[in-house]
Amino acid sequence: MSKSIVLLPGDGIGPEVVGEAVKVIGALKSRHGLDAEMRHAPIGGSAYDETGEPLPERTLELCREADAILLGAVGGRKWDAIDYPLRPEQGLLALRSKLELFANLRPAIAYARLSPASSLHPRLVAGLDLMIVRELTGGIYFGEPRGIREEDGERIGFNTLVYSESEIERIARKAFKVAAKRRCRVCSVDKANVLESSRLWRETVGRVGRDFMNCELTHMYVDNAAMQLVREPKQFDVIVTGNMFGDILSDIAAQLTGSIGMLPSASLGKRSQGLYEPIHGSAPDIAGQDKANPLAAILSVAMLLRHSLDEPDLADRVQSAVARVIEQGCRTSDIYRGDGKRVGTREMGDAVVTALVE
Ligand code: IPM
Ligand code: MG
């Protein structure tokens, strides 16, 4: 039966990078037997402009029915003044939350030929293969109460960092299962020396870890983890952490690989349905200029094929094609360091499509 993919291009460079990902899906359909239909739907700022909401009901409905969702990016200065509940980012956060996509996998892989693009010494990043498992539907992003209130003549902004045992347990289980297919090492990152929610996090992850005795479990405070990521990143296999720490650490991990334009992600829940997106933002400064790197979006297609469409061979094919174009020297501006060929968004997408058959 044909699988259904909903495309949510979003804002800024989102439509451009999703456009290249669609070329890749199209080539897999016409030449490699993929049976999938694609439908577009609005999200983020462009959805707000069209309908007055960053996540229109119709978009949510289409996503609920789909086997997989591919998203570009949301947000931009144009919508900065809008109230929080209607901001473009809320569209994405609501989608993650309503579909209960609690597990966000963010692999950071450093391609050998791209080590000059990293801000760290090639010796520190060559061969890096790290997976961040970020809790995605809880923590301070969603905790109540939240808001800005008046007290004693001044305004007070507040948010709540809250995690229940069951939320911690399910993300920990996911992390151990991911690690079991890798190098069997999990590092749980928290701030248990200061925060009660982190103390519960540490205890709970430790308890879950006893069900996975073949995996090594270590704990690290988030400040140290940030430092260790830039000091000796290859010490990590799987990092499991909460929503906000994961947001921050995954941007650090992205830069290790050379560019944030290289990192895909998968957001998964109980079902096989998933949301796939590059971890980069909407980059309004380069939008519409054929400058964006589409590889994170294309690598997100590989994750989509693997986790939601049960097409591991096609996923491998996409990943190999990306590795090949990097080997061939194709470089968008973000990863161009004087060698190889500087290409635009579209030319990079075309190169991947060509490399799919090799
Ligand atoms: C990410 C992004 C989002 C997040 C924003 C756009 C809401 O930074 O996916 O990392 O904070 O989760
Ligand atoms: Mg982020």
mmCIF file of N, CA, C and O in Angstrom, residues 57-115:
data_model
loop_
_atom_site.group_PDB
_atom_site.id
_atom_site.type_symbol
_atom_site.label_atom_id
_atom_site.label_comp_id
_atom_site.label_asym_id
_atom_site.label_seq_id
_atom_site.Cartn_x
_atom_site.Cartn_y
_atom_site.Cartn_z
ATOM 1 N N GLU A 57 -5.951 23.578 11.831
ATOM 2 C CA GLU A 57 -6.582 22.285 12.136
ATOM 3 C C GLU A 57 -6.394 21.283 10.994
ATOM 4 O O GLU A 57 -6.099 20.110 11.205
ATOM 5 N N ARG A 58 -6.541 21.781 9.759
ATOM 6 C CA ARG A 58 -6.427 20.914 8.572
ATOM 7 C C ARG A 58 -5.016 20.300 8.469
ATOM 8 O O ARG A 58 -4.860 19.132 8.127
ATOM 9 N N THR A 59 -4.004 21.106 8.803
ATOM 10 C CA THR A 59 -2.620 20.601 8.756
ATOM 11 C C THR A 59 -2.452 19.486 9.788
ATOM 12 O O THR A 59 -1.907 18.415 9.490
ATOM 13 N N LEU A 60 -2.974 19.731 10.989
ATOM 14 C CA LEU A 60 -2.861 18.726 12.047
ATOM 15 C C LEU A 60 -3.568 17.433 11.641
ATOM 16 O O LEU A 60 -3.040 16.329 11.835
ATOM 17 N N GLU A 61 -4.742 17.587 11.035
ATOM 18 C CA GLU A 61 -5.501 16.412 10.579
ATOM 19 C C GLU A 61 -4.714 15.591 9.553
ATOM 20 O O GLU A 61 -4.596 14.375 9.670
ATOM 21 N N LEU A 62 -4.148 16.293 8.563
ATOM 22 C CA LEU A 62 -3.353 15.611 7.537
ATOM 23 C C LEU A 62 -2.168 14.881 8.174
ATOM 24 O O LEU A 62 -1.850 13.751 7.812
ATOM 25 N N CYS A 63 -1.540 15.547 9.129
ATOM 26 C CA CYS A 63 -0.379 14.948 9.797
ATOM 27 C C CYS A 63 -0.784 13.698 10.584
ATOM 28 O O CYS A 63 -0.077 12.690 10.578
ATOM 29 N N ARG A 64 -1.921 13.768 11.254
ATOM 30 C CA ARG A 64 -2.392 12.612 12.035
ATOM 31 C C ARG A 64 -2.597 11.394 11.146
ATOM 32 O O ARG A 64 -2.347 10.269 11.545
ATOM 33 N N GLU A 65 -3.079 11.646 9.912
ATOM 34 C CA GLU A 65 -3.382 10.529 9.010
ATOM 35 C C GLU A 65 -2.140 10.007 8.288
ATOM 36 O O GLU A 65 -2.176 8.932 7.694
ATOM 37 N N ALA A 66 -1.052 10.785 8.293
ATOM 38 C CA ALA A 66 0.113 10.442 7.464
ATOM 39 C C ALA A 66 0.977 9.355 8.096
ATOM 40 O O ALA A 66 0.937 9.130 9.305
ATOM 41 N N ASP A 67 1.777 8.689 7.262
ATOM 42 C CA ASP A 67 2.770 7.758 7.786
ATOM 43 C C ASP A 67 3.998 8.509 8.280
ATOM 44 O O ASP A 67 4.684 8.063 9.194
ATOM 45 N N ALA A 68 4.270 9.639 7.633
ATOM 46 C CA ALA A 68 5.446 10.417 8.021
ATOM 47 C C ALA A 68 5.266 11.872 7.617
ATOM 48 O O ALA A 68 4.514 12.172 6.690
ATOM 49 N N ILE A 69 5.982 12.743 8.323
ATOM 50 C CA ILE A 69 5.883 14.181 8.075
ATOM 51 C C ILE A 69 7.293 14.718 7.882
ATOM 52 O O ILE A 69 8.198 14.401 8.660
ATOM 53 N N LEU A 70 7.471 15.512 6.841
ATOM 54 C CA LEU A 70 8.775 16.136 6.603
ATOM 55 C C LEU A 70 8.605 17.646 6.705
ATOM 56 O O LEU A 70 7.820 18.237 5.966
ATOM 57 N N LEU A 71 9.342 18.243 7.635
ATOM 58 C CA LEU A 71 9.192 19.683 7.879
ATOM 59 C C LEU A 71 10.478 20.427 7.507
ATOM 60 O O LEU A 71 11.575 19.895 7.684
ATOM 61 N N GLY A 72 10.329 21.653 6.997
ATOM 62 C CA GLY A 72 11.501 22.469 6.647
ATOM 63 C C GLY A 72 11.994 23.256 7.843
ATOM 64 O O GLY A 72 12.896 22.821 8.566
ATOM 65 N N ALA A 73 11.392 24.385 8.101
ATOM 66 C CA ALA A 73 11.775 25.228 9.246
ATOM 67 C C ALA A 73 10.651 26.220 9.494
ATOM 68 O O ALA A 73 9.851 26.485 8.598
ATOM 69 N N VAL A 74 10.589 26.731 10.711
ATOM 70 C CA VAL A 74 9.568 27.746 11.010
ATOM 71 C C VAL A 74 10.208 28.968 11.673
ATOM 72 O O VAL A 74 11.254 28.867 12.294
ATOM 73 N N GLY A 75 9.563 30.112 11.511
ATOM 74 C CA GLY A 75 9.987 31.319 12.219
ATOM 75 C C GLY A 75 10.663 32.334 11.307
ATOM 76 O O GLY A 75 10.972 32.050 10.155
ATOM 77 N N GLY A 76 10.838 33.508 11.878
ATOM 78 C CA GLY A 76 11.477 34.590 11.133
ATOM 79 C C GLY A 76 11.119 35.923 11.764
ATOM 80 O O GLY A 76 10.118 36.028 12.483
ATOM 81 N N ARG A 77 11.941 36.923 11.486
ATOM 82 C CA ARG A 77 11.755 38.244 12.099
ATOM 83 C C ARG A 77 10.373 38.822 11.843
ATOM 84 O O ARG A 77 9.808 39.513 12.683
ATOM 85 N N LYS A 78 9.835 38.496 10.663
ATOM 86 C CA LYS A 78 8.535 39.024 10.265
ATOM 87 C C LYS A 78 7.453 38.773 11.330
ATOM 88 O O LYS A 78 6.516 39.544 11.469
ATOM 89 N N TRP A 79 7.599 37.667 12.067
ATOM 90 C CA TRP A 79 6.561 37.283 13.023
ATOM 91 C C TRP A 79 6.993 37.487 14.474
ATOM 92 O O TRP A 79 6.368 36.973 15.399
ATOM 93 N N ASP A 80 8.102 38.226 14.685
ATOM 94 C CA ASP A 80 8.657 38.372 16.034
ATOM 95 C C ASP A 80 7.723 39.085 17.006
ATOM 96 O O ASP A 80 7.780 38.849 18.210
ATOM 97 N N ALA A 81 6.888 39.963 16.476
ATOM 98 C CA ALA A 81 6.065 40.775 17.380
ATOM 99 C C ALA A 81 4.754 40.087 17.783
ATOM 100 O O ALA A 81 4.040 40.575 18.648
ATOM 101 N N ILE A 82 4.466 38.942 17.184
ATOM 102 C CA ILE A 82 3.194 38.257 17.469
ATOM 103 C C ILE A 82 3.219 37.650 18.877
ATOM 104 O O ILE A 82 4.274 37.231 19.360
ATOM 105 N N ASP A 83 2.051 37.579 19.509
ATOM 106 C CA ASP A 83 1.956 36.967 20.847
ATOM 107 C C ASP A 83 2.392 35.512 20.821
ATOM 108 O O ASP A 83 2.152 34.810 19.842
ATOM 109 N N TYR A 84 2.947 35.038 21.930
ATOM 110 C CA TYR A 84 3.510 33.692 21.992
ATOM 111 C C TYR A 84 2.607 32.579 21.437
ATOM 112 O O TYR A 84 3.048 31.781 20.626
ATOM 113 N N PRO A 85 1.334 32.522 21.840
ATOM 114 C CA PRO A 85 0.517 31.380 21.383
ATOM 115 C C PRO A 85 0.374 31.309 19.864
ATOM 116 O O PRO A 85 0.065 30.250 19.336
ATOM 117 N N LEU A 86 0.609 32.417 19.173
ATOM 118 C CA LEU A 86 0.420 32.423 17.721
ATOM 119 C C LEU A 86 1.737 32.490 16.948
ATOM 120 O O LEU A 86 1.751 32.555 15.721
ATOM 121 N N ARG A 87 2.844 32.449 17.657
ATOM 122 C CA ARG A 87 4.140 32.528 16.968
ATOM 123 C C ARG A 87 4.380 31.277 16.139
ATOM 124 O O ARG A 87 3.908 30.195 16.472
ATOM 125 N N PRO A 88 5.165 31.398 15.055
ATOM 126 C CA PRO A 88 5.446 30.252 14.185
ATOM 127 C C PRO A 88 5.967 29.036 14.951
ATOM 128 O O PRO A 88 5.559 27.898 14.700
ATOM 129 N N GLU A 89 6.857 29.282 15.945
ATOM 130 C CA GLU A 89 7.456 28.181 16.705
ATOM 131 C C GLU A 89 6.392 27.369 17.441
ATOM 132 O O GLU A 89 6.548 26.160 17.641
ATOM 133 N N GLN A 90 5.308 28.057 17.843
ATOM 134 C CA GLN A 90 4.253 27.345 18.572
ATOM 135 C C GLN A 90 3.575 26.312 17.675
ATOM 136 O O GLN A 90 3.057 25.312 18.152
ATOM 137 N N GLY A 91 3.557 26.575 16.368
ATOM 138 C CA GLY A 91 2.989 25.610 15.432
ATOM 139 C C GLY A 91 3.760 24.299 15.495
ATOM 140 O O GLY A 91 3.180 23.203 15.586
ATOM 141 N N LEU A 92 5.081 24.406 15.492
ATOM 142 C CA LEU A 92 5.927 23.212 15.540
ATOM 143 C C LEU A 92 5.822 22.525 16.903
ATOM 144 O O LEU A 92 5.673 21.298 16.995
ATOM 145 N N LEU A 93 5.861 23.328 17.978
ATOM 146 C CA LEU A 93 5.795 22.738 19.321
ATOM 147 C C LEU A 93 4.455 22.036 19.531
ATOM 148 O O LEU A 93 4.395 20.944 20.100
ATOM 149 N N ALA A 94 3.375 22.653 19.028
ATOM 150 C CA ALA A 94 2.051 22.036 19.178
ATOM 151 C C ALA A 94 1.985 20.739 18.383
ATOM 152 O O ALA A 94 1.401 19.754 18.848
ATOM 153 N N LEU A 95 2.581 20.723 17.207
ATOM 154 C CA LEU A 95 2.567 19.500 16.390
ATOM 155 C C LEU A 95 3.299 18.364 17.109
ATOM 156 O O LEU A 95 2.801 17.245 17.231
ATOM 157 N N ARG A 96 4.502 18.664 17.632
ATOM 158 C CA ARG A 96 5.259 17.649 18.374
ATOM 159 C C ARG A 96 4.424 17.121 19.538
ATOM 160 O O ARG A 96 4.367 15.918 19.792
ATOM 161 N N SER A 97 3.778 18.055 20.246
ATOM 162 C CA SER A 97 3.060 17.687 21.450
ATOM 163 C C SER A 97 1.768 16.922 21.127
ATOM 164 O O SER A 97 1.482 15.885 21.728
ATOM 165 N N LYS A 98 1.004 17.411 20.155
ATOM 166 C CA LYS A 98 -0.276 16.760 19.848
ATOM 167 C C LYS A 98 -0.081 15.371 19.253
ATOM 168 O O LYS A 98 -0.916 14.488 19.439
ATOM 169 N N LEU A 99 1.018 15.154 18.549
ATOM 170 C CA LEU A 99 1.275 13.812 18.005
ATOM 171 C C LEU A 99 2.066 12.950 19.003
ATOM 172 O O LEU A 99 2.436 11.818 18.703
ATOM 173 N N GLU A 100 2.352 13.521 20.181
ATOM 174 C CA GLU A 100 3.104 12.829 21.242
ATOM 175 C C GLU A 100 4.436 12.272 20.757
ATOM 176 O O GLU A 100 4.795 11.124 21.033
ATOM 177 N N LEU A 101 5.155 13.114 20.009
ATOM 178 C CA LEU A 101 6.457 12.705 19.480
ATOM 179 C C LEU A 101 7.516 13.053 20.520
ATOM 180 O O LEU A 101 8.193 14.067 20.438
ATOM 181 N N PHE A 102 7.614 12.199 21.520
ATOM 182 C CA PHE A 102 8.424 12.550 22.701
ATOM 183 C C PHE A 102 9.920 12.306 22.532
ATOM 184 O O PHE A 102 10.726 12.807 23.298
ATOM 185 N N ALA A 103 10.284 11.512 21.512
ATOM 186 C CA ALA A 103 11.701 11.139 21.389
ATOM 187 C C ALA A 103 12.306 11.766 20.137
ATOM 188 O O ALA A 103 11.908 11.464 19.026
ATOM 189 N N ASN A 104 13.254 12.641 20.349
ATOM 190 C CA ASN A 104 13.876 13.353 19.243
ATOM 191 C C ASN A 104 15.313 12.842 19.061
ATOM 192 O O ASN A 104 16.160 13.017 19.934
ATOM 193 N N LEU A 105 15.562 12.196 17.936
ATOM 194 C CA LEU A 105 16.897 11.658 17.667
ATOM 195 C C LEU A 105 17.662 12.629 16.781
ATOM 196 O O LEU A 105 17.200 12.969 15.697
ATOM 197 N N ARG A 106 18.818 13.046 17.255
ATOM 198 C CA ARG A 106 19.643 13.996 16.493
ATOM 199 C C ARG A 106 21.047 13.440 16.315
ATOM 200 O O ARG A 106 21.907 13.636 17.166
ATOM 201 N N PRO A 107 21.274 12.754 15.223
ATOM 202 C CA PRO A 107 22.604 12.187 14.999
ATOM 203 C C PRO A 107 23.577 13.246 14.496
ATOM 204 O O PRO A 107 23.223 14.044 13.640
ATOM 205 N N ALA A 108 24.772 13.267 15.050
ATOM 206 C CA ALA A 108 25.820 14.175 14.562
ATOM 207 C C ALA A 108 26.963 13.320 14.044
ATOM 208 O O ALA A 108 27.669 12.667 14.817
ATOM 209 N N ILE A 109 27.094 13.324 12.727
ATOM 210 C CA ILE A 109 28.129 12.513 12.095
ATOM 211 C C ILE A 109 29.062 13.445 11.342
ATOM 212 O O ILE A 109 28.609 14.294 10.575
ATOM 213 N N ALA A 110 30.369 13.308 11.602
ATOM 214 C CA ALA A 110 31.328 14.179 10.919
ATOM 215 C C ALA A 110 31.912 13.421 9.730
ATOM 216 O O ALA A 110 32.593 12.418 9.893
ATOM 217 N N TYR A 111 31.623 13.907 8.542
ATOM 218 C CA TYR A 111 32.214 13.321 7.341
ATOM 219 C C TYR A 111 33.680 13.748 7.284
ATOM 220 O O TYR A 111 33.993 14.924 7.466
ATOM 221 N N ALA A 112 34.559 12.780 7.009
ATOM 222 C CA ALA A 112 36.001 13.055 7.043
ATOM 223 C C ALA A 112 36.360 14.266 6.186
ATOM 224 O O ALA A 112 37.085 15.160 6.636
ATOM 225 N N ARG A 113 35.777 14.344 4.991
ATOM 226 C CA ARG A 113 36.148 15.431 4.073
ATOM 227 C C ARG A 113 35.658 16.799 4.556
ATOM 228 O O ARG A 113 36.069 17.823 4.038
ATOM 229 N N LEU A 114 34.749 16.782 5.526
ATOM 230 C CA LEU A 114 34.238 18.070 6.017
ATOM 231 C C LEU A 114 34.939 18.545 7.278
ATOM 232 O O LEU A 114 34.623 19.626 7.787
ATOM 233 N N SER A 115 35.909 17.756 7.763
ATOM 234 C CA SER A 115 36.523 18.194 9.036
ATOM 235 C C SER A 115 37.128 19.598 8.954
ATOM 236 O O SER A 115 37.104 20.307 9.951
#
